[in-house]
Coordinates of C-alpha atoms in Angstrom, one line a residue:
X10 CA 89.4 132.7 126.2
X11 CA 92.8 131.7 124.6
X12 CA 92.4 129.4 121.6
X13 CA 93.8 125.9 121.8
X14 CA 97.1 125.1 120.0
X15 CA 95.1 123.3 117.3
X16 CA 92.8 126.3 116.8
X17 CA 95.8 128.6 116.5
X18 CA 97.5 126.5 113.9
X19 CA 94.4 124.9 112.2
X20 CA 94.8 126.7 108.9
X21 CA 98.4 125.8 108.5
X22 CA 97.8 122.2 109.5
X23 CA 94.8 121.8 107.1
X24 CA 96.8 123.3 104.3
X25 CA 99.7 120.9 104.9
X26 CA 97.4 117.9 104.9
X27 CA 95.7 119.1 101.7
X28 CA 99.1 119.5 100.0
X29 CA 100.0 116.0 101.0
X30 CA 96.8 114.6 99.6
X31 CA 97.4 116.5 96.3
X32 CA 101.0 115.5 96.0
X33 CA 102.1 119.2 96.1
X34 CA 105.3 120.5 97.6
X35 CA 104.5 123.3 100.0
X36 CA 107.2 125.0 102.2
X37 CA 105.4 127.5 104.4
X38 CA 108.4 128.3 106.6
X39 CA 110.8 128.7 103.7
X40 CA 108.3 130.7 101.7
X41 CA 107.6 133.0 104.6
X42 CA 111.3 133.7 105.2
X43 CA 112.6 133.8 101.7
X44 CA 115.6 131.5 101.3
X45 CA 117.9 134.0 99.7
X46 CA 117.3 136.6 102.3
X47 CA 117.6 134.0 105.0
X48 CA 121.0 132.8 103.8
X49 CA 122.3 136.3 103.7
X50 CA 120.9 136.9 107.2
X51 CA 122.8 133.9 108.3
X52 CA 126.1 135.7 107.7
X53 CA 125.1 139.0 109.3
X54 CA 122.7 138.3 112.2
X55 CA 124.3 139.5 115.3
X56 CA 121.5 138.5 117.7
X57 CA 121.8 134.8 116.9
X58 CA 125.5 135.0 117.4
X59 CA 125.1 136.6 120.8
X60 CA 122.6 133.9 121.9
X61 CA 124.8 131.2 120.5
X62 CA 127.8 132.6 122.3
X63 CA 125.9 132.8 125.6
X64 CA 125.5 129.0 125.5
X65 CA 129.3 128.3 125.2
X66 CA 131.3 127.3 128.3
X67 CA 128.2 127.0 130.5
X68 CA 125.8 124.4 131.8
X69 CA 122.8 123.7 129.6
X70 CA 120.0 123.4 132.1
X71 CA 116.9 121.3 131.3
X72 CA 115.6 120.2 134.8
X73 CA 115.4 116.5 133.9
X74 CA 114.9 113.6 136.2
X75 CA 117.8 111.3 137.2
X76 CA 120.6 113.9 136.7
X77 CA 124.0 112.4 137.7
X78 CA 126.3 115.2 136.6
X79 CA 127.4 117.1 133.5
X80 CA 129.0 116.0 130.3
X81 CA 130.6 118.0 127.5
X82 CA 131.4 116.1 124.3
X83 CA 131.4 118.7 121.5
X84 CA 134.2 120.5 119.6
X85 CA 134.0 123.1 116.9
X86 CA 136.2 122.7 113.9
X87 CA 136.1 126.5 113.4
X88 CA 136.9 127.6 116.9
X89 CA 134.4 129.5 119.0
X90 CA 136.3 132.7 120.0
X91 CA 136.9 133.5 123.6
X92 CA 134.3 130.9 124.7
X93 CA 136.2 127.9 123.4
X94 CA 138.1 125.8 125.9
X95 CA 141.1 125.5 123.5
X96 CA 142.3 123.1 120.9
X97 CA 142.2 119.4 121.6
X98 CA 145.0 118.5 119.3
X99 CA 142.9 117.8 116.2
X100 CA 142.3 121.3 115.0
X101 CA 138.9 121.5 116.8
X102 CA 138.0 123.6 119.9
X103 CA 136.0 122.4 122.8
X104 CA 132.7 124.3 123.2
X105 CA 132.5 123.7 126.9
X106 CA 128.7 123.2 127.1
X107 CA 127.8 121.0 130.0
X108 CA 124.7 118.9 129.3
X109 CA 122.8 117.0 132.0
X110 CA 124.0 113.4 132.2
X111 CA 120.9 111.5 133.4
X112 CA 120.3 108.0 134.5
X113 CA 118.9 106.2 131.4
X114 CA 116.5 104.2 133.5
X115 CA 115.2 107.5 135.0
X116 CA 114.6 109.0 131.6
X117 CA 112.7 105.9 130.4
X118 CA 110.6 105.8 133.6
X119 CA 109.8 109.5 133.3
X120 CA 108.7 109.1 129.7
X121 CA 106.5 106.2 130.7
X122 CA 104.8 108.3 133.4
X123 CA 104.2 111.1 130.9
X124 CA 102.7 108.7 128.3
X125 CA 99.2 108.4 129.6
X126 CA 98.6 112.2 129.7
X127 CA 100.0 112.7 126.3
X128 CA 97.9 109.9 124.9
X129 CA 94.8 111.4 126.4
X130 CA 95.6 114.8 124.8
X131 CA 94.4 113.4 121.5
X132 CA 95.8 114.0 118.0
X133 CA 94.3 117.5 117.5
X134 CA 96.0 118.9 120.6
X135 CA 99.2 117.0 119.9
X136 CA 99.4 118.3 116.3
X137 CA 98.7 121.8 117.4
X138 CA 101.5 121.7 120.0
X139 CA 103.9 120.2 117.5
X140 CA 103.3 123.1 115.2
X141 CA 103.8 125.5 118.1
X142 CA 107.1 124.0 118.8
X143 CA 108.1 124.4 115.1
X144 CA 106.9 128.0 115.2
X145 CA 109.2 128.8 118.1
X146 CA 112.1 126.9 116.5
X147 CA 111.6 129.0 113.4
X148 CA 112.3 132.2 115.3
X149 CA 115.6 130.6 116.4
X150 CA 116.7 129.4 112.9
X151 CA 119.9 131.4 112.8
X152 CA 120.9 130.2 116.3
X153 CA 120.2 126.6 115.3
X154 CA 122.2 127.1 112.1
X155 CA 125.2 128.3 114.1
X156 CA 124.9 125.3 116.3
X157 CA 124.9 123.0 113.3
X158 CA 127.7 125.0 111.7
X159 CA 130.0 124.6 114.7
X160 CA 129.2 121.0 115.6
X161 CA 129.1 119.4 112.1
X162 CA 131.5 121.6 110.2
X163 CA 129.0 122.5 107.5
X164 CA 129.5 125.8 105.7
X165 CA 127.1 128.5 106.9
X166 CA 124.6 128.5 104.1
X167 CA 124.4 124.7 104.1
X168 CA 123.9 124.7 107.9
X169 CA 121.0 127.2 107.5
X170 CA 119.3 125.0 105.0
X171 CA 119.8 121.9 107.2
X172 CA 118.6 123.6 110.4
X173 CA 116.3 126.5 109.4
X174 CA 113.0 126.9 107.6
X175 CA 113.6 124.0 105.2
X176 CA 114.2 121.6 108.1
X177 CA 111.1 123.0 109.8
X178 CA 109.1 122.4 106.6
X179 CA 110.3 118.8 106.5
X180 CA 109.2 118.5 110.2
X181 CA 105.8 120.0 109.3
X182 CA 105.3 117.4 106.6
X183 CA 105.9 114.7 109.2
X184 CA 103.4 116.4 111.5
X185 CA 100.8 116.5 108.6
X186 CA 101.5 112.8 107.8
X187 CA 101.0 111.8 111.4
X188 CA 98.0 114.0 112.0
X189 CA 96.2 112.8 108.8
X190 CA 96.7 109.2 109.7
X191 CA 95.6 109.8 113.3
X192 CA 92.5 111.8 112.3
X193 CA 91.6 109.0 109.9
X194 CA 90.8 106.7 112.8
X195 CA 87.0 107.1 113.6
X196 CA 86.1 107.7 117.2
X197 CA 82.7 106.1 117.0
X198 CA 81.5 103.0 115.1
X199 CA 78.0 102.0 114.1
X200 CA 76.9 99.0 112.0
X201 CA 74.3 96.2 111.9
X202 CA 75.2 92.6 112.5
X203 CA 73.4 89.6 111.1
X204 CA 70.3 89.1 113.2
X205 CA 70.3 85.9 115.3
X206 CA 67.4 84.9 117.5
X207 CA 66.9 87.3 120.3
X208 CA 69.8 89.5 119.6
X209 CA 69.5 93.2 118.5
X210 CA 71.0 93.8 115.1
X211 CA 72.4 97.3 115.7
X212 CA 76.0 97.6 117.1
X213 CA 78.0 100.5 118.5
X214 CA 81.7 100.8 119.1
X215 CA 84.7 103.0 119.5
X216 CA 88.1 103.2 118.0
X217 CA 91.1 104.5 120.1
X218 CA 94.5 105.2 118.8
X219 CA 97.0 103.7 121.2
X220 CA 100.6 104.8 120.9
X221 CA 103.4 102.2 120.8
X222 CA 105.2 103.6 123.8
X223 CA 108.5 105.3 124.5
X224 CA 110.3 106.5 121.3
X225 CA 114.1 106.9 121.0
X226 CA 115.6 109.3 118.5
X227 CA 119.3 108.5 117.8
X228 CA 120.9 111.6 116.3
X229 CA 123.4 111.6 113.5
X230 CA 126.6 113.7 113.5
X231 CA 126.2 115.5 110.1
X232 CA 122.5 116.4 109.8
X233 CA 121.1 116.2 113.3
X234 CA 117.9 118.3 112.7
X235 CA 117.2 117.4 109.0
X236 CA 117.4 113.7 109.8
X237 CA 116.1 113.9 113.3
X238 CA 112.9 116.0 113.0
X239 CA 110.8 113.5 111.0
X240 CA 110.9 110.8 113.6
X241 CA 110.7 113.2 116.5
X242 CA 107.5 114.9 115.3
X243 CA 105.9 111.8 113.9
X244 CA 106.2 110.1 117.3
X245 CA 105.0 113.1 119.2
X246 CA 101.9 113.6 117.1
X247 CA 101.0 109.9 117.3
X248 CA 101.2 110.1 121.1
X249 CA 104.6 108.7 121.9
X250 CA 107.0 110.4 124.4
X251 CA 110.5 110.8 122.9
X252 CA 114.0 110.4 124.4
X253 CA 116.4 112.4 122.1
X254 CA 119.9 110.9 122.2
X255 CA 122.2 113.0 120.0
X256 CA 125.5 112.0 118.5
X257 CA 128.2 113.1 121.0
X258 CA 129.8 115.3 118.3
X259 CA 126.6 117.2 117.6
X260 CA 124.5 117.7 120.7
X261 CA 123.6 121.4 120.7
X262 CA 121.1 121.5 117.8
X263 CA 118.9 118.8 119.3
X264 CA 119.4 120.1 122.8
X265 CA 118.0 123.5 121.8
X266 CA 115.1 121.6 120.1
X267 CA 114.4 119.6 123.3
X268 CA 114.5 122.8 125.5
X269 CA 112.0 124.5 123.2
X270 CA 109.7 121.5 123.2
X271 CA 109.8 121.1 127.0
X272 CA 108.9 124.8 127.4
X273 CA 105.9 124.5 125.0
X274 CA 104.7 121.4 126.7
X275 CA 104.9 122.8 130.2
X276 CA 103.1 126.0 129.2
X277 CA 100.3 123.9 127.8
X278 CA 100.0 122.0 131.1
X279 CA 101.6 118.8 130.0
X280 CA 104.5 117.0 131.6
X281 CA 107.7 118.3 130.0
X282 CA 109.2 114.8 130.3
X283 CA 107.3 113.9 127.1
X284 CA 110.6 115.0 125.5
X285 CA 113.9 114.5 127.2
X286 CA 117.6 114.7 126.3
X287 CA 120.0 111.8 126.8
X288 CA 123.8 112.6 126.6
X289 CA 126.8 110.6 127.8
X290 CA 130.4 110.1 126.9
X291 CA 130.9 107.9 123.8
X292 CA 132.4 105.0 125.7
X293 CA 129.2 104.6 127.7
X294 CA 127.4 103.3 124.6
X295 CA 124.2 105.1 125.7
X296 CA 122.5 104.6 122.4
X297 CA 122.8 100.9 122.6
X298 CA 121.6 100.8 126.2
X299 CA 118.5 102.8 125.5
X300 CA 117.7 101.1 122.2
X301 CA 117.5 97.7 123.9
X302 CA 115.6 98.9 127.0
X303 CA 112.3 96.8 127.1
X304 CA 110.2 99.9 127.6
X305 CA 111.5 101.6 124.4
X306 CA 109.1 100.6 121.6
X307 CA 110.2 102.9 118.7
X308 CA 113.8 103.7 117.5
X309 CA 114.6 106.2 114.8
X310 CA 118.1 106.3 113.3
X311 CA 119.7 107.8 110.2
X312 CA 123.3 106.8 109.5
X313 CA 125.6 103.9 108.7
X314 CA 124.2 100.6 107.5
X315 CA 126.4 98.8 110.1
X316 CA 124.7 100.4 113.1
X317 CA 121.3 100.2 111.4
X318 CA 121.8 96.4 111.1
X319 CA 122.8 96.2 114.7
X320 CA 119.6 98.0 115.8
X321 CA 117.4 95.7 113.8
X322 CA 119.2 92.6 115.2
X323 CA 119.3 93.7 118.9
X324 CA 116.4 96.1 119.5
X325 CA 113.8 93.4 118.8
X326 CA 111.3 94.8 121.3
X327 CA 111.0 98.0 119.2
X328 CA 109.9 99.0 115.8
X329 CA 113.1 100.3 114.2
X330 CA 113.0 103.0 111.5
X331 CA 116.5 103.0 110.1
X332 CA 117.3 105.3 107.2
X333 CA 120.6 104.1 106.0
X334 CA 123.2 106.1 104.2
X335 CA 125.0 104.0 101.5
X336 CA 126.5 103.9 98.1
X337 CA 125.2 106.9 96.2
X338 CA 125.8 105.9 92.5
X339 CA 126.0 107.7 89.2
X340 CA 125.7 105.7 86.0
X341 CA 127.1 107.5 83.0
X342 CA 126.3 106.2 79.5
X343 CA 126.0 109.2 77.2
X344 CA 125.0 112.9 77.5
X345 CA 123.9 115.9 75.4
X346 CA 125.3 118.3 78.1
X347 CA 128.8 117.1 78.8
X348 CA 130.1 120.4 80.4
X349 CA 127.0 120.6 82.6
X350 CA 127.5 116.9 83.7
X351 CA 131.1 117.5 84.6
X352 CA 130.4 120.7 86.5
X353 CA 127.5 119.1 88.4
X354 CA 129.6 116.1 89.4
X355 CA 132.5 118.3 90.5
X356 CA 130.2 120.4 92.6
X357 CA 128.5 117.4 94.1
X358 CA 131.9 115.9 95.1
X359 CA 132.8 119.1 96.9
X360 CA 129.5 120.0 98.6
X361 CA 129.8 119.8 102.4
X362 CA 132.9 117.7 102.1
X363 CA 131.1 114.6 101.1
X364 CA 128.4 114.6 103.8
X365 CA 125.6 115.9 101.6
X366 CA 122.9 113.3 101.0
X367 CA 123.3 113.3 97.3
X368 CA 127.1 113.1 97.2
X369 CA 128.1 110.3 94.8
X370 CA 130.5 107.7 96.0
X371 CA 130.6 105.5 92.9
X372 CA 130.6 106.8 89.3
X373 CA 130.2 103.9 86.9
X374 CA 131.5 104.6 83.4
X375 CA 132.4 102.1 80.6
X376 CA 136.1 101.8 80.1
X377 CA 135.5 102.4 76.3
X378 CA 134.3 105.9 77.2
X379 CA 131.0 107.7 76.5
X380 CA 129.3 109.6 73.6
X381 CA 128.8 113.3 74.3
X382 CA 127.7 116.4 72.5
X383 CA 131.5 117.2 72.4
X384 CA 132.3 113.9 70.8
X385 CA 133.7 110.7 72.3
X386 CA 135.3 111.0 75.7
X387 CA 137.5 108.2 77.1
X388 CA 137.4 107.2 80.7
X389 CA 140.8 108.9 81.2
X390 CA 139.5 112.1 79.6
X391 CA 136.4 112.0 81.8
X392 CA 138.4 111.7 85.0
X393 CA 140.8 114.5 84.0
X394 CA 137.8 116.8 83.2
X395 CA 136.3 116.2 86.6
X396 CA 139.6 116.9 88.3
X397 CA 139.9 120.2 86.3
X398 CA 136.4 121.2 87.2
X399 CA 137.1 120.5 90.9
X400 CA 140.3 122.6 90.8
X401 CA 138.4 125.4 89.1
X402 CA 135.7 125.4 91.7
X403 CA 138.1 125.4 94.6
X404 CA 140.4 128.0 93.0
X405 CA 138.6 130.9 94.7
X406 CA 138.6 131.2 98.5
X407 CA 135.0 132.4 98.6
X408 CA 133.9 129.3 96.9
X409 CA 136.0 127.1 99.2
X410 CA 134.2 128.4 102.3
X411 CA 130.8 128.2 100.6
X412 CA 131.2 124.7 99.3
X413 CA 133.4 122.7 101.7
X414 CA 132.7 121.9 105.3
X415 CA 135.4 121.4 107.9
X416 CA 136.4 117.9 108.7
X417 CA 135.2 116.9 112.2
X418 CA 136.0 113.2 112.6
X419 CA 139.2 111.2 112.6
X420 CA 137.4 108.5 110.7
X421 CA 137.2 110.8 107.7
X422 CA 140.9 111.6 107.8
X423 CA 141.7 107.9 108.1
X424 CA 139.4 107.1 105.1
X425 CA 141.0 109.7 102.9
X426 CA 144.5 108.3 103.7
X427 CA 143.3 104.7 103.1
X428 CA 141.4 105.2 99.9
X429 CA 144.3 107.0 98.3
X430 CA 146.3 103.7 98.5
X431 CA 143.9 102.0 96.1
X432 CA 143.8 102.4 92.3
X433 CA 144.9 105.5 90.4
X434 CA 144.4 108.8 92.2
X435 CA 142.8 111.1 89.7
X436 CA 142.2 114.0 92.1
X437 CA 144.2 114.0 95.3
X438 CA 142.6 115.3 98.6
X439 CA 144.7 118.4 99.6
X440 CA 144.3 120.8 102.6
X441 CA 142.8 124.2 101.8
X442 CA 142.9 127.5 103.6
X443 CA 139.9 129.0 105.3
X444 CA 140.3 132.8 105.3
X445 CA 138.3 133.4 108.5
X446 CA 139.2 130.2 110.4
X447 CA 142.9 129.3 109.8
X448 CA 142.6 126.3 112.1
X449 CA 139.7 124.7 110.2
X450 CA 140.6 121.4 108.5
X451 CA 139.3 121.8 104.9
X452 CA 140.1 119.1 102.3
X453 CA 139.4 118.9 98.6
X454 CA 137.6 115.7 97.5
X455 CA 139.5 112.5 96.7
X456 CA 138.7 110.8 93.4
X457 CA 140.2 107.4 92.7
X458 CA 139.9 105.3 89.5
X459 CA 139.1 101.6 90.1
X460 CA 138.2 98.6 88.0
X461 CA 134.9 96.8 88.2
X462 CA 136.8 93.9 89.8
X463 CA 137.7 96.1 92.9
X464 CA 134.2 95.6 94.3
X465 CA 135.6 94.9 97.8
X466 CA 136.7 98.6 97.8
X467 CA 133.8 100.5 96.2
X468 CA 131.0 98.3 97.6
X469 CA 131.6 99.5 101.1
X470 CA 130.5 102.9 102.5
X471 CA 133.3 105.5 102.8
X472 CA 132.8 108.5 105.0
X473 CA 133.7 112.0 103.9
X474 CA 134.8 113.3 100.4
X475 CA 135.9 109.9 99.0
X476 CA 134.6 108.9 95.5
X477 CA 135.5 106.3 93.0
X478 CA 135.4 106.4 89.2
X479 CA 134.8 102.8 88.3
X480 CA 135.5 101.5 84.8
X481 CA 133.0 98.8 83.7
X482 CA 132.8 96.6 80.6
X483 CA 129.7 98.3 79.3
X484 CA 126.7 100.3 80.3
X485 CA 124.9 97.0 80.8
X486 CA 127.7 96.0 83.2
X487 CA 127.3 99.3 85.0
X488 CA 123.6 98.8 85.5
X489 CA 124.2 95.2 86.8
X490 CA 126.8 96.5 89.3
X491 CA 124.4 99.3 90.4
X492 CA 121.6 96.7 90.9
X493 CA 123.8 94.3 92.9
X494 CA 125.8 96.8 95.1
X495 CA 123.0 99.2 95.9
X496 CA 120.6 96.3 96.3
X497 CA 122.8 94.8 99.0
X498 CA 124.0 98.0 100.7
X499 CA 121.4 100.6 99.9
X500 CA 121.7 104.3 99.0
X501 CA 119.7 107.4 99.5
X502 CA 120.0 108.5 95.8
X503 CA 121.2 107.5 92.4
X504 CA 121.6 109.3 89.0
X505 CA 121.7 108.1 85.4
X506 CA 122.9 110.0 82.4
X507 CA 122.0 108.6 79.0
X508 CA 120.4 109.6 75.7
X509 CA 119.1 106.0 75.3
X510 CA 115.5 105.5 76.6
X511 CA 116.1 101.8 77.2
X512 CA 119.0 102.6 79.5
X513 CA 116.9 105.1 81.4
X514 CA 114.1 102.5 81.7
X515 CA 116.4 99.8 83.0
X516 CA 118.0 102.2 85.5
X517 CA 114.6 103.2 86.8
X518 CA 113.6 99.6 87.2
X519 CA 116.8 98.9 89.2
X520 CA 116.2 101.9 91.4
X521 CA 112.6 100.8 92.1
X522 CA 113.9 97.3 93.1
X523 CA 116.5 98.9 95.4
X524 CA 114.1 101.5 96.8
X525 CA 116.4 104.4 95.8
X526 CA 115.5 107.9 94.7
X527 CA 116.6 108.4 91.1
X528 CA 117.4 111.5 89.0
X529 CA 117.7 111.2 85.2
X530 CA 119.9 113.5 83.1
X531 CA 120.0 116.3 85.7
X532 CA 123.5 117.7 85.2
X533 CA 124.0 120.9 87.1
X534 CA 121.0 120.3 89.2
X535 CA 122.1 116.9 90.5
X536 CA 123.5 118.1 93.9
X537 CA 120.1 119.5 94.7
X538 CA 117.7 117.3 96.6
X539 CA 115.2 116.0 93.9
X540 CA 112.6 115.3 96.5
X541 CA 110.3 117.8 98.2
X542 CA 111.0 119.1 101.7
X543 CA 110.0 115.8 103.1
X544 CA 108.9 113.5 100.3
X545 CA 111.6 111.0 101.4
X546 CA 110.3 111.0 105.0
X547 CA 108.6 107.6 105.0
X548 CA 111.6 105.3 104.5
X549 CA 109.2 102.5 105.4
X550 CA 106.3 103.9 103.4
X551 CA 103.1 104.6 105.3
X552 CA 104.4 102.4 108.0
X553 CA 106.7 105.3 109.0
X554 CA 103.7 106.8 110.7
X555 CA 101.2 104.0 111.2
X556 CA 103.9 101.8 112.8
X557 CA 103.9 104.3 115.7
X558 CA 100.5 103.4 116.9
X559 CA 97.8 100.7 117.1
X560 CA 94.1 101.0 116.8
X561 CA 92.1 99.3 119.6
X562 CA 88.3 98.8 119.0
X563 CA 85.5 98.2 121.5
X564 CA 82.1 96.8 120.5
X565 CA 78.7 96.5 122.1
X566 CA 75.0 96.2 121.3
X567 CA 73.3 99.5 120.8
X568 CA 70.4 98.7 123.2
X569 CA 71.4 96.8 126.3
X570 CA 68.0 95.1 126.7
X571 CA 67.9 91.5 127.9
X572 CA 66.3 89.3 125.3
X573 CA 63.5 87.6 127.3
X574 CA 63.1 84.6 124.9
X575 CA 66.7 83.6 125.5
X576 CA 66.9 84.3 129.2
X577 CA 63.4 83.1 130.4
X578 CA 64.3 79.3 130.6
X579 CA 67.4 80.0 132.6
X580 CA 65.7 82.5 134.9
X581 CA 62.9 80.0 135.6
X582 CA 65.3 77.2 136.4
X583 CA 67.6 79.1 138.7
X584 CA 65.9 82.3 139.7
X585 CA 68.0 83.0 142.7
X586 CA 71.5 82.0 141.6
X587 CA 72.1 83.1 138.0
X588 CA 72.7 86.8 137.4
X589 CA 71.3 88.3 134.3
X590 CA 74.1 88.4 131.6
X591 CA 75.1 91.8 130.3
X592 CA 73.9 91.5 126.7
X593 CA 75.9 94.7 125.9
X594 CA 79.2 92.9 126.5
X595 CA 81.0 91.9 123.3
X596 CA 82.9 89.2 125.2
X597 CA 79.9 87.5 126.7
X598 CA 77.2 87.3 124.0
X599 CA 79.1 88.1 120.7
X600 CA 81.1 85.7 118.7
X601 CA 84.4 87.5 118.5

């Protein structure tokens, strides 16, 4: 007899749960692959390229309900060979993949019909199937990386990290979180209640985990899998069907994920409509329509604070998990590794053309300069050293293609042009040549010097490789600006560089108040994610998982025997008319 999905993956699940409880960082998919070998394979794997190429210029079939036609919304900033449909005038090439355009009401209704069976499957089977989906996605890591590379513009190695084993490890951590919380709910209850005359003291009951309902995942354009997997798998394991609505610019990575999930579900005898794909032209505002549907009870979104605020204001029928981007900030006070600090900042400004989650937007430095192991460095010196480090990094074509991503959105081009009009430009954004893709739009990062009074400029979120070197009155002023700007607008990460323990302590306190990940005195390592594969999953704490279900309890007496002393007077007075009460009913004889 074939083992159940849970039995097949029990050891991996249990190990993931144990690692969570111990606070350990385990990356089974990454460790099994070997990241260095995987990155090299990204550049040489022919099979993935053939599979990816076979998707271009063709319909992407999913057999979903309510199909109204086809829609193609993606373009590759690198071109896609003979499969592309030609340039669209902005240096990108249409991929020609026709996704099913389905009636949103039909998708919501189908998800609602599938919900009962998925809830009845229980957390063990759901978690086992989630791991099976991840196992199959893992075998298609290079294909997924190519999809991310061509839809987001990320360089190949970065695309593999954001779509391959590391993203799957992040998803597995979400599965483990959800499974642990689900398994924590006891199926059976037993206790003794205070004895009252004629009532048995022993009680029995059950606990049932009840999912919230239809879940909506709104994809982001830059990291569709890295940011999308946590909400997708947390909802599935807690019993909620999921409608996946990708960003129009980056559909393919999530479409492949949905296809794999539907195949696994169907093979296991479940309705494939537990997971569906929702795609439409941008002007249809599909995300807003689905997010406000009364049947949608969970919304996951990672992206701009503006749309996150809109969701929280308008999708009031749903629990909204909004992971905002924001004002990544670096506070520089002093350092014992000045060259490492400058190199790290330069690399972080370049990495993935400003879309990396730790890319700093605001670098706060006293106008009087900083104390370093190389002596005093003025604000002007600091800016010039960063510019020189950026030029050195991007002086070799191989490093350009490894560090920079191709620009995919007109809003990034507009932001680069607008930001250059403010303050003093320390490092201008200039076009760079891609040796393999001459049509790709690669830009060096823009660094502009501002004063602390220019808060209206640096206290808003800028897309792409736009950063500001902000001169402040002092380090105390820098910390105050950090606390106020990030406190209002949020940020995924912050960094502080100081040899003064008091400065580090105040920065840590401010970061805790703002709920921002903080790294201290990490120079060359700053661009790396300081968290584990998924330690930043629960943007809302444990509520990231527990907010996706409710626990419903049922109570009854252990022995449904009618207490004669209580019922005898009633039965003697009205023997023929009064039925015997069900003493096992919690609603009739218990004070609830």
